[in-house]
XYZ file of C-alpha atoms in Angstrom:
263
model
C -37.629 -24.274 -32.549
C -39.137 -24.752 -29.124
C -35.716 -25.596 -27.693
C -34.277 -22.368 -29.098
C -37.124 -20.335 -27.600
C -36.587 -22.047 -24.235
C -32.859 -21.311 -24.324
C -33.500 -17.644 -25.154
C -36.024 -17.402 -22.318
C -33.537 -18.902 -19.851
C -30.830 -16.522 -21.017
C -33.203 -13.578 -20.600
C -34.116 -14.673 -17.069
C -30.435 -15.172 -16.226
C -29.529 -11.681 -17.491
C -32.414 -10.138 -15.543
C -31.356 -11.933 -12.352
C -27.753 -10.872 -12.874
C -28.841 -7.273 -13.410
C -30.930 -7.309 -10.234
C -28.034 -8.799 -8.251
C -25.563 -6.220 -9.545
C -28.038 -3.403 -8.853
C -28.547 -4.568 -5.268
C -24.799 -4.781 -4.714
C -24.213 -1.319 -6.163
C -27.032 0.211 -4.126
C -25.741 -1.487 -0.959
C -22.201 -0.264 -1.560
C -23.445 3.262 -2.240
C -25.578 3.190 0.905
C -22.648 2.028 3.021
C -20.471 4.715 1.507
C -23.043 7.396 2.309
C -23.440 6.119 5.872
C -19.676 6.059 6.313
C -19.397 9.604 5.013
C -22.205 10.827 7.261
C -20.669 9.129 10.285
C -17.269 10.628 9.518
C -18.782 14.082 9.068
C -20.772 13.801 12.312
C -17.657 12.641 14.142
C -15.621 15.535 12.772
C -18.275 18.058 13.770
C -18.599 16.589 17.246
C -14.838 16.573 17.833
C -14.550 20.130 16.577
C -17.292 21.135 19.017
C -15.517 19.353 21.859
C -12.257 21.132 21.062
C -14.056 24.445 20.997
C -15.667 23.743 24.367
C -12.460 22.493 25.959
C -10.474 25.544 24.858
C -13.194 28.195 24.846
C -15.130 27.362 27.988
C -13.941 26.841 31.512
C -15.409 25.174 34.527
C -17.394 21.967 34.443
C -18.385 22.111 30.763
C -14.809 22.578 29.620
C -13.600 19.767 31.881
C -16.212 17.355 30.545
C -15.374 18.254 26.955
C -11.676 17.723 27.676
C -12.349 14.265 29.128
C -14.493 13.213 26.167
C -11.957 14.462 23.646
C -9.095 12.641 25.374
C -11.134 9.436 25.595
C -12.258 9.447 21.971
C -8.823 10.310 20.591
C -7.072 7.538 22.523
C -9.653 4.880 21.688
C -9.691 5.711 17.970
C -5.885 5.684 17.723
C -5.749 2.278 19.438
C -8.460 0.872 17.192
C -6.647 2.000 14.035
C -3.307 0.616 15.239
C -4.744 -2.791 16.150
C -6.725 -3.237 12.943
C -3.760 -2.138 10.829
C -1.460 -4.608 12.591
C -3.967 -7.480 12.492
C -3.769 -7.507 8.678
C -0.125 -8.673 8.954
C -0.031 -10.310 12.398
C -2.811 -12.771 13.217
C -1.748 -12.949 16.870
C -3.304 -9.520 17.451
C -6.787 -11.026 17.251
C -6.772 -11.588 21.023
C -5.716 -7.981 21.543
C -8.595 -6.846 19.345
C -10.984 -8.888 21.503
C -9.660 -7.196 24.636
C -9.986 -3.812 23.007
C -13.599 -4.507 22.122
C -14.328 -5.214 25.769
C -12.510 -2.013 26.686
C -14.483 -0.136 24.050
C -17.724 -1.085 25.776
C -16.537 0.706 28.922
C -15.304 3.604 26.826
C -18.648 4.055 25.063
C -20.463 3.864 28.388
C -18.233 6.563 29.856
C -18.562 8.751 26.764
C -22.350 8.559 26.907
C -22.274 9.459 30.602
C -20.033 12.446 29.985
C -22.288 13.555 27.147
C -25.345 13.429 29.421
C -23.580 15.378 32.152
C -22.826 18.177 29.669
C -26.565 18.915 29.583
C -26.998 18.560 33.330
C -28.124 21.890 34.832
C -26.887 21.051 38.341
C -23.256 22.069 37.954
C -22.436 21.494 41.596
C -23.353 17.819 41.418
C -21.440 17.410 38.170
C -18.405 19.090 39.756
C -18.526 16.584 42.609
C -18.530 13.714 40.081
C -15.567 15.023 38.114
C -12.778 13.313 40.146
C -14.335 9.884 39.663
C -15.001 10.550 35.978
C -11.445 11.742 35.485
C -10.066 8.589 37.132
C -12.214 6.324 34.949
C -11.118 8.178 31.845
C -7.446 7.842 32.781
C -7.805 4.111 33.440
C -9.474 3.468 30.089
C -7.066 5.634 28.121
C -4.079 4.075 29.927
C -5.261 0.580 29.005
C -5.874 1.660 25.401
C -2.418 3.210 25.170
C -0.863 0.037 26.594
C -2.472 -2.064 23.854
C -1.569 0.459 21.174
C 2.097 0.752 22.084
C 2.423 -3.005 22.553
C 1.111 -3.558 19.029
C 3.467 -0.912 17.655
C 6.465 -2.335 19.501
C 5.634 -5.795 18.179
C 5.424 -4.530 14.609
C 8.676 -2.616 15.042
C 10.405 -5.718 16.457
C 9.306 -7.803 13.463
C 10.494 -5.082 11.092
C 13.884 -4.916 12.840
C 14.286 -8.714 12.719
C 13.430 -8.779 9.022
C 15.857 -5.930 8.366
C 18.638 -7.718 10.272
C 18.073 -10.938 8.305
C 18.020 -9.006 5.040
C 21.222 -7.148 5.942
C 22.952 -10.460 6.757
C 21.920 -11.975 3.436
C 23.097 -8.877 1.569
C 26.493 -8.993 3.343
C 26.909 -12.671 2.455
C 25.972 -12.030 -1.169
C 28.274 -9.017 -1.380
C 31.164 -11.099 0.008
C 30.481 -13.851 -2.506
C 30.425 -11.356 -5.362
C 33.736 -9.846 -4.272
C 35.331 -13.299 -3.921
C 34.286 -14.534 -7.350
C 35.080 -11.232 -9.049
C 38.612 -11.355 -7.585
C 39.081 -14.955 -8.647
C 37.921 -14.269 -12.149
C 40.132 -11.199 -12.506
C 43.181 -13.195 -11.294
C 42.732 -15.898 -13.930
C 44.363 -15.095 -17.317
C 41.882 -14.567 -20.080
C 42.667 -16.797 -23.080
C 42.274 -14.961 -26.374
C 39.340 -16.080 -28.435
C 40.494 -18.169 -31.380
C 39.484 -16.851 -34.767
C 38.762 -19.020 -37.747
C 40.860 -20.202 -39.568
C 43.675 -20.935 -37.120
C 47.273 -19.907 -37.811
C 49.073 -22.338 -40.113
C 45.780 -23.720 -41.290
C 45.740 -22.824 -44.983
C 48.188 -21.709 -47.566
C 47.710 -20.669 -51.158
C 49.291 -22.528 -54.034
C 51.654 -19.663 -54.733
C 51.884 -18.076 -51.285
C 51.858 -20.521 -48.363
C 52.417 -19.568 -44.712
C 55.701 -17.985 -43.713
C 57.353 -19.325 -40.640
C 54.660 -21.849 -39.626
C 53.320 -20.709 -36.216
C 55.304 -17.415 -36.155
C 52.562 -15.369 -37.839
C 49.732 -15.996 -35.351
C 46.329 -15.964 -37.062
C 46.312 -15.927 -40.839
C 44.112 -13.434 -42.618
C 41.328 -14.724 -44.800
C 41.203 -12.853 -48.133
C 39.183 -13.054 -51.273
C 41.219 -13.884 -54.451
C 41.455 -11.065 -56.959
C 40.544 -11.632 -60.565
C 43.383 -11.171 -63.046
C 46.354 -12.943 -64.536
C 49.492 -13.592 -62.595
C 47.774 -13.692 -59.158
C 47.650 -17.069 -57.579
C 44.985 -18.327 -55.272
C 45.204 -16.926 -51.749
C 47.323 -13.880 -52.930
C 46.314 -10.224 -53.047
C 47.724 -7.220 -54.842
C 48.618 -4.383 -52.477
C 46.876 -1.071 -53.140
C 44.201 -2.541 -55.401
C 40.630 -3.398 -54.494
C 39.738 -7.016 -54.206
C 37.078 -8.396 -56.454
C 34.646 -10.936 -55.146
C 34.831 -13.772 -57.643
C 33.914 -17.383 -57.531
C 36.978 -19.340 -56.377
C 38.260 -22.251 -58.367
C 37.536 -25.375 -56.320
C 40.596 -27.059 -57.767
C 42.933 -24.361 -56.475
C 41.519 -23.806 -52.982
C 42.668 -25.656 -49.896
C 40.088 -24.663 -47.263
C 41.387 -27.148 -44.672
C 44.963 -28.171 -43.816
C 44.292 -31.854 -44.251
C 43.304 -31.442 -47.886
C 46.008 -31.573 -50.519
C 46.644 -28.640 -52.765
C 45.418 -29.205 -56.302
C 47.903 -28.018 -58.888
C 46.471 -25.800 -61.621
C 46.499 -27.152 -65.067
C 49.000 -25.410 -67.340
C 49.531 -25.556 -71.032
C 52.968 -25.428 -72.605
């Protein structure tokens, strides 16, 4: 009894621990999902604001917004391309490491551009624009170089795989055409039916001409007087009756048993 109570207590504790673990996992996943959604929404709002500033405002503010939008778009596209390719090509891990180092410079530049948007001294900001534009172009050029290299590598692998697949398909198609031609050229022997021609003959009928008839037909003997075994009456239905074992010769090597007659 005590052992049963101990087992039930352990099961209860195990179920409680499992429930707590599952609850923590679910809450963590929900929290990460909410954070991801909030981050995506904040990013969308910020990029929409930057587009509005770059197209709606001129001067220093519009230039800064244009630089930030170009920087963020290029870096995000490169990040997506590298992470998508790394799932299939492990050699891109080094490229991802280089991109992370480049991302540090990109984030630093983006923060600086964001601070300069709130700078009231427009003349000073205007004097800094050439250097900021050059830094932005260098970072975006490096990001585009990594992105296009990863895409060209993936395209090259896809082309190589397609070429190998096309070669295998051509070889298989040639083999199928060869064997189909060979098989069609060979004469097809007719399937032998059972019994073979010249195999059996009735006591009153026999086989006419030996092998001249081809395959003999197998018939059921009809009940009635005057009809021998193995014979049929034309135009009349055949009755399925038990054959006389003494009068049947199912195989050619068996002798025909003569029917008993009375005088």
